[in-house]
Amino acid sequence: SFYMVGGIDEVIAKAEKIAKESAS
């Protein structure tokens, strides 16, 4: 994962977006 700059942050952002869409 270290070779992907911001890869983890992108995954977290997508997960949060999906969570918000599911909650609404």
GROMACS .gro file of C-alpha atoms in nm:
model
   24
    1SER     CA    1   0.000   0.000   0.000
    2PHE     CA    2   0.299   0.229   0.052
    3TYR     CA    3   0.363   0.245  -0.322
    4MET     CA    4   0.019   0.400  -0.369
    5VAL     CA    5   0.033   0.761  -0.252
    6GLY     CA    6  -0.300   0.847  -0.091
    7GLY     CA    7  -0.435   0.501  -0.173
    8ILE     CA    8  -0.549   0.435   0.181
    9ASP     CA    9  -0.707   0.780   0.212
   10GLU     CA   10  -0.897   0.721  -0.111
   11VAL     CA   11  -1.033   0.388   0.013
   12ILE     CA   12  -1.139   0.547   0.342
   13ALA     CA   13  -1.310   0.835   0.161
   14LYS     CA   14  -1.502   0.591  -0.059
   15ALA     CA   15  -1.602   0.382   0.242
   16GLU     CA   16  -1.732   0.690   0.424
   17LYS     CA   17  -1.926   0.799   0.115
   18ILE     CA   18  -2.088   0.455   0.083
   19ALA     CA   19  -2.172   0.457   0.454
   20LYS     CA   20  -2.339   0.797   0.426
   21GLU     CA   21  -2.537   0.690   0.119
   22SER     CA   22  -2.650   0.371   0.294
   23ALA     CA   23  -2.751   0.561   0.607
   24SER     CA   24  -2.962   0.817   0.422
   0.00000   0.00000   0.00000
